[in-house]
mmCIF file of C-alpha atoms in Angstrom:
data_model
loop_
_atom_site.group_PDB
_atom_site.id
_atom_site.type_symbol
_atom_site.label_atom_id
_atom_site.label_comp_id
_atom_site.label_asym_id
_atom_site.label_seq_id
_atom_site.Cartn_x
_atom_site.Cartn_y
_atom_site.Cartn_z
ATOM 1 C CA MET U 130 -0.023 -0.019 0.061
ATOM 2 C CA LYS U 131 2.997 2.389 0.869
ATOM 3 C CA LYS U 132 4.405 1.576 -2.573
ATOM 4 C CA ILE U 133 1.207 2.478 -4.278
ATOM 5 C CA LYS U 134 0.964 5.891 -2.393
ATOM 6 C CA ILE U 135 4.520 6.681 -3.473
ATOM 7 C CA LEU U 136 3.967 5.618 -7.040
ATOM 8 C CA TYR U 137 0.755 7.777 -7.059
ATOM 9 C CA LEU U 138 2.584 10.955 -5.643
ATOM 10 C CA LEU U 139 5.200 10.455 -8.353
ATOM 11 C CA ILE U 140 2.625 10.322 -11.072
ATOM 12 C CA VAL U 141 0.910 13.549 -9.734
ATOM 13 C CA VAL U 142 4.148 15.489 -9.324
ATOM 14 C CA CYS U 143 5.456 14.362 -12.931
ATOM 15 C CA THR U 144 2.043 15.275 -14.354
ATOM 16 C CA ASP U 145 2.186 18.662 -12.824
ATOM 17 C CA CYS U 146 5.741 19.393 -13.919
ATOM 18 C CA GLY U 147 4.686 18.415 -17.604
ATOM 19 C CA GLN U 148 1.733 20.742 -17.547
ATOM 20 C CA ASN U 149 3.988 23.754 -16.195
ATOM 21 C CA ASN U 150 6.481 23.166 -19.045
ATOM 22 C CA THR U 151 3.728 22.853 -21.642
ATOM 23 C CA SER U 152 2.053 26.071 -20.485
ATOM 24 C CA ASN U 153 5.484 28.018 -20.379
ATOM 25 C CA ASN U 154 6.156 26.730 -24.045
ATOM 26 C CA LYS U 155 2.627 28.044 -24.948
ATOM 27 C CA THR U 156 3.472 31.375 -23.500
ATOM 28 C CA ASP U 157 6.889 31.552 -25.210
ATOM 29 C CA GLU U 158 5.223 30.569 -28.539
ATOM 30 C CA LYS U 159 2.442 33.414 -28.052
ATOM 31 C CA LEU U 160 5.237 35.898 -27.370
ATOM 32 C CA GLU U 161 7.017 34.955 -30.555
ATOM 33 C CA LYS U 162 3.853 35.074 -32.638
ATOM 34 C CA ASP U 163 3.063 38.534 -31.239
ATOM 35 C CA SER U 164 6.620 39.946 -31.724
ATOM 36 C CA LEU U 165 6.251 38.658 -35.392
ATOM 37 C CA THR U 166 2.901 40.234 -36.102
ATOM 38 C CA ALA U 167 3.598 43.663 -34.643
ATOM 39 C CA LEU U 168 2.771 46.339 -36.995
ATOM 40 C CA VAL U 169 5.512 48.746 -38.017
ATOM 41 C CA LYS U 170 4.156 52.086 -38.828
ATOM 42 C CA PRO U 171 5.837 53.666 -41.888
ATOM 43 C CA GLU U 172 7.748 56.844 -41.558
ATOM 44 C CA VAL U 173 5.743 59.968 -42.766
ATOM 45 C CA ASN U 174 7.846 62.655 -44.336
ATOM 46 C CA GLY U 175 6.824 66.327 -44.231
ATOM 47 C CA GLU U 176 7.101 69.608 -42.438
ATOM 48 C CA PHE U 177 5.148 69.336 -39.007
ATOM 49 C CA ALA U 178 5.477 72.923 -37.811
ATOM 50 C CA ILE U 179 2.218 74.664 -37.019
ATOM 51 C CA TYR U 180 1.657 78.096 -38.676
ATOM 52 C CA GLU U 181 -0.559 80.777 -37.505
ATOM 53 C CA HIS U 182 -1.504 83.914 -39.390
ATOM 54 C CA ASP U 183 -3.241 86.988 -38.278
ATOM 55 C CA LEU U 184 -5.311 88.196 -41.153
ATOM 56 C CA SER U 185 -7.213 91.344 -41.886
ATOM 57 C CA MET U 186 -9.826 91.095 -44.771
ATOM 58 C CA TYR U 187 -12.504 93.675 -45.593
ATOM 59 C CA ASN U 188 -11.757 95.327 -42.306
ATOM 60 C CA GLU U 189 -12.471 92.127 -40.289
ATOM 61 C CA LYS U 190 -9.843 90.222 -38.120
ATOM 62 C CA TYR U 191 -9.225 86.589 -38.747
ATOM 63 C CA LEU U 192 -7.079 83.872 -37.312
ATOM 64 C CA MET U 193 -5.734 81.246 -39.457
ATOM 65 C CA ARG U 194 -3.735 78.011 -38.307
ATOM 66 C CA ILE U 195 -2.315 75.394 -40.708
ATOM 67 C CA THR U 196 -1.902 72.264 -38.509
ATOM 68 C CA PRO U 197 -0.132 69.217 -40.224
ATOM 69 C CA SER U 198 -0.979 65.754 -39.135
ATOM 70 C CA VAL U 199 -0.783 62.095 -40.356
ATOM 71 C CA ASP U 200 -3.746 60.382 -41.712
ATOM 72 C CA SER U 201 -4.091 57.321 -39.360
ATOM 73 C CA ILE U 202 -5.579 55.124 -42.050
ATOM 74 C CA ASN U 203 -3.455 55.747 -44.894
ATOM 75 C CA SER U 204 -0.351 56.948 -43.108
ATOM 76 C CA LYS U 205 0.097 59.912 -45.352
ATOM 77 C CA TYR U 206 0.676 63.566 -44.550
ATOM 78 C CA GLU U 207 -2.146 65.930 -44.497
ATOM 79 C CA SER U 208 -2.869 69.560 -43.164
ATOM 80 C CA TYR U 209 -6.000 71.034 -41.621
ATOM 81 C CA ILE U 210 -6.497 74.781 -42.344
ATOM 82 C CA LEU U 211 -8.652 76.369 -39.774
ATOM 83 C CA LEU U 212 -9.976 79.808 -40.311
ATOM 84 C CA THR U 213 -11.668 81.626 -37.282
ATOM 85 C CA LYS U 214 -13.154 85.202 -36.740
ATOM 86 C CA LYS U 215 -13.340 86.074 -33.014
ATOM 87 C CA THR U 216 -15.010 82.874 -31.661
ATOM 88 C CA ASP U 217 -16.631 81.657 -34.828
ATOM 89 C CA THR U 218 -15.168 78.921 -37.005
ATOM 90 C CA ILE U 219 -15.308 79.898 -40.690
ATOM 91 C CA PHE U 220 -14.023 76.518 -41.835
ATOM 92 C CA ASN U 221 -11.682 73.692 -40.727
ATOM 93 C CA LYS U 222 -10.544 72.320 -44.143
ATOM 94 C CA ARG U 223 -8.674 68.994 -44.462
ATOM 95 C CA ILE U 224 -6.119 69.063 -47.325
ATOM 96 C CA ASN U 225 -4.356 65.858 -48.454
ATOM 97 C CA ILE U 226 -2.887 64.683 -51.672
ATOM 98 C CA ASP U 227 -5.986 62.817 -52.787
ATOM 99 C CA SER U 228 -8.156 66.011 -52.116
ATOM 100 C CA LEU U 229 -5.574 67.899 -54.511
ATOM 101 C CA GLY U 230 -5.239 65.427 -57.047
ATOM 102 C CA GLN U 231 -9.081 64.742 -57.357
ATOM 103 C CA THR U 232 -9.578 68.270 -58.011
ATOM 104 C CA ILE U 233 -6.880 68.674 -60.628
ATOM 105 C CA ILE U 234 -8.303 65.670 -62.508
ATOM 106 C CA LYS U 235 -12.026 66.867 -62.051
ATOM 107 C CA HIS U 236 -11.076 70.437 -63.381
ATOM 108 C CA LYS U 237 -8.565 69.237 -65.889
ATOM 109 C CA ILE U 238 -5.970 71.527 -64.578
ATOM 110 C CA PHE U 239 -3.036 71.340 -66.997
ATOM 111 C CA ALA U 240 -4.549 68.197 -68.540
ATOM 112 C CA ASP U 241 -1.841 67.994 -71.212
ATOM 113 C CA SER U 242 0.892 67.603 -68.429
ATOM 114 C CA THR U 243 2.392 64.067 -68.001
ATOM 115 C CA GLU U 244 2.022 64.643 -64.239
ATOM 116 C CA HIS U 245 -1.874 65.628 -64.541
ATOM 117 C CA SER U 246 -3.195 61.967 -63.953
ATOM 118 C CA LYS U 247 -0.367 61.070 -61.768
ATOM 119 C CA ILE U 248 -0.589 63.408 -58.857
ATOM 120 C CA THR U 249 -2.645 61.093 -56.538
ATOM 121 C CA THR U 250 -0.697 57.983 -57.268
ATOM 122 C CA ASP U 251 3.077 59.268 -57.767
ATOM 123 C CA TYR U 252 3.276 62.069 -55.405
ATOM 124 C CA GLU U 253 2.923 62.666 -51.515
ATOM 125 C CA LEU U 254 2.071 65.975 -49.847
ATOM 126 C CA ARG U 255 5.080 67.469 -47.862
ATOM 127 C CA ARG U 256 4.011 71.050 -46.742
ATOM 128 C CA ILE U 257 1.369 73.630 -47.034
ATOM 129 C CA VAL U 258 2.322 77.517 -46.714
ATOM 130 C CA TYR U 259 -0.108 80.437 -46.793
ATOM 131 C CA HIS U 260 0.557 82.198 -50.165
ATOM 132 C CA GLY U 261 -1.837 85.306 -49.992
ATOM 133 C CA VAL U 262 -5.399 86.603 -50.043
ATOM 134 C CA ARG U 263 -7.142 87.881 -53.172
ATOM 135 C CA THR U 264 -10.816 89.033 -52.899
ATOM 136 C CA ASN U 265 -12.849 86.301 -51.497
ATOM 137 C CA ASN U 266 -10.275 83.549 -51.598
ATOM 138 C CA LEU U 267 -7.226 82.538 -49.452
ATOM 139 C CA TYR U 268 -4.170 81.103 -51.645
ATOM 140 C CA PHE U 269 -1.737 78.354 -50.371
ATOM 141 C CA GLU U 270 1.179 76.544 -51.886
ATOM 142 C CA ALA U 271 1.456 73.029 -51.367
ATOM 143 C CA ASP U 272 4.896 71.135 -51.802
ATOM 144 C CA ILE U 273 4.347 67.672 -53.226
ATOM 145 C CA SER U 274 7.198 65.140 -53.643
ATOM 146 C CA SER U 275 7.585 62.431 -56.129
ATOM 147 C CA THR U 276 7.454 58.677 -55.001
ATOM 148 C CA VAL U 277 8.955 57.596 -58.195
ATOM 149 C CA GLY U 278 11.912 59.642 -58.482
ATOM 150 C CA THR U 279 10.622 62.181 -61.018
ATOM 151 C CA LYS U 280 10.725 65.960 -60.316
ATOM 152 C CA ASP U 281 8.923 67.415 -57.254
ATOM 153 C CA LEU U 282 6.146 69.965 -57.705
ATOM 154 C CA LYS U 283 4.219 72.830 -56.128
ATOM 155 C CA VAL U 284 0.621 73.143 -56.195
ATOM 156 C CA LEU U 285 -1.084 76.505 -56.031
ATOM 157 C CA PHE U 286 -4.692 76.196 -54.574
ATOM 158 C CA GLN U 287 -7.381 78.432 -53.134
ATOM 159 C CA LEU U 288 -10.127 78.151 -50.348
ATOM 160 C CA SER U 289 -13.123 80.467 -50.333
ATOM 161 C CA TYR U 290 -13.876 82.038 -47.117
ATOM 162 C CA LEU U 291 -16.520 84.710 -47.624
ATOM 163 C CA TYR U 292 -19.842 83.645 -49.379
ATOM 164 C CA LYS U 293 -22.229 80.912 -47.971
ATOM 165 C CA GLY U 294 -22.359 77.893 -49.937
ATOM 166 C CA GLU U 295 -18.697 78.740 -51.221
ATOM 167 C CA ILE U 296 -17.087 78.734 -47.779
ATOM 168 C CA GLY U 297 -14.182 76.134 -47.613
ATOM 169 C CA LYS U 298 -14.461 75.216 -51.323
ATOM 170 C CA LEU U 299 -11.256 73.976 -52.682
ATOM 171 C CA PHE U 300 -9.892 74.920 -56.180
ATOM 172 C CA VAL U 301 -6.594 74.325 -57.520
ATOM 173 C CA ASN U 302 -5.079 76.897 -59.775
ATOM 174 C CA GLY U 303 -2.136 74.934 -61.143
ATOM 175 C CA PHE U 304 1.041 73.125 -60.494
ATOM 176 C CA SER U 305 4.652 73.853 -61.343
ATOM 177 C CA LYS U 306 8.365 72.989 -60.429
ATOM 178 C CA LYS U 307 9.309 76.628 -59.549
ATOM 179 C CA GLY U 308 6.310 77.523 -57.522
ATOM 180 C CA TRP U 309 4.889 81.070 -57.106
ATOM 181 C CA GLU U 310 7.296 82.714 -54.930
ATOM 182 C CA ASN U 311 6.696 85.405 -52.192
ATOM 183 C CA ASN U 312 4.482 83.389 -49.858
ATOM 184 C CA THR U 313 2.937 85.708 -47.359
ATOM 185 C CA GLY U 314 3.054 83.151 -44.805
ATOM 186 C CA GLU U 315 6.925 82.875 -45.093
ATOM 187 C CA ILE U 316 7.473 86.677 -44.252
ATOM 188 C CA ASP U 317 9.191 87.259 -41.134
ATOM 189 C CA ASN U 318 6.817 89.484 -39.145
ATOM 190 C CA LYS U 319 4.488 89.427 -36.116
ATOM 191 C CA LYS U 320 1.439 88.441 -38.250
ATOM 192 C CA ASN U 321 3.081 85.000 -38.953
ATOM 193 C CA ARG U 322 3.966 82.539 -36.146
ATOM 194 C CA ILE U 323 5.666 79.089 -36.519
ATOM 195 C CA ILE U 324 4.797 76.655 -33.735
ATOM 196 C CA ILE U 325 7.435 73.893 -33.611
ATOM 197 C CA ASN U 326 5.879 70.326 -32.724
ATOM 198 C CA PRO U 327 8.004 68.302 -30.291
#
């Protein structure tokens, strides 16, 4: 009887040891799988400084802020252009390579150019800077970079800010290699501020 109790005790102890080893192996295996399936987010290039501009249009004071961000779904650079008047938001427009490219294709901007149909597929947005104001529109210059090694381009676009039904409407004026120079948003004065993100 004593031998049976010892044998039973050995079987229980050995079984427990085997289960502990098995569970550790499963944990190790799960850790290995988790480390292999971890998502690596691609690096997004672009300028991530926030620009603020004090504007005066038709004797009214406005504040405009250009805030870069990353589209969390597509991992692409984009910017939000916020225009406020006192405490009222006039518009908060999201600009990305797709919105620029689709507008270029829809309105056949430089349709004879080889880059016309490739804006949304072969280019990425890198920066947006305030260009100036004319009548009812705010103008911006966007830097877009080629993903296939061809030339980088600058896109001039406008957003309407004054008339109901047109507020925040995007229209692309054109694109070029050189750009349009003399961007108002890059002039060093107290109306233009750069806030560097950490």
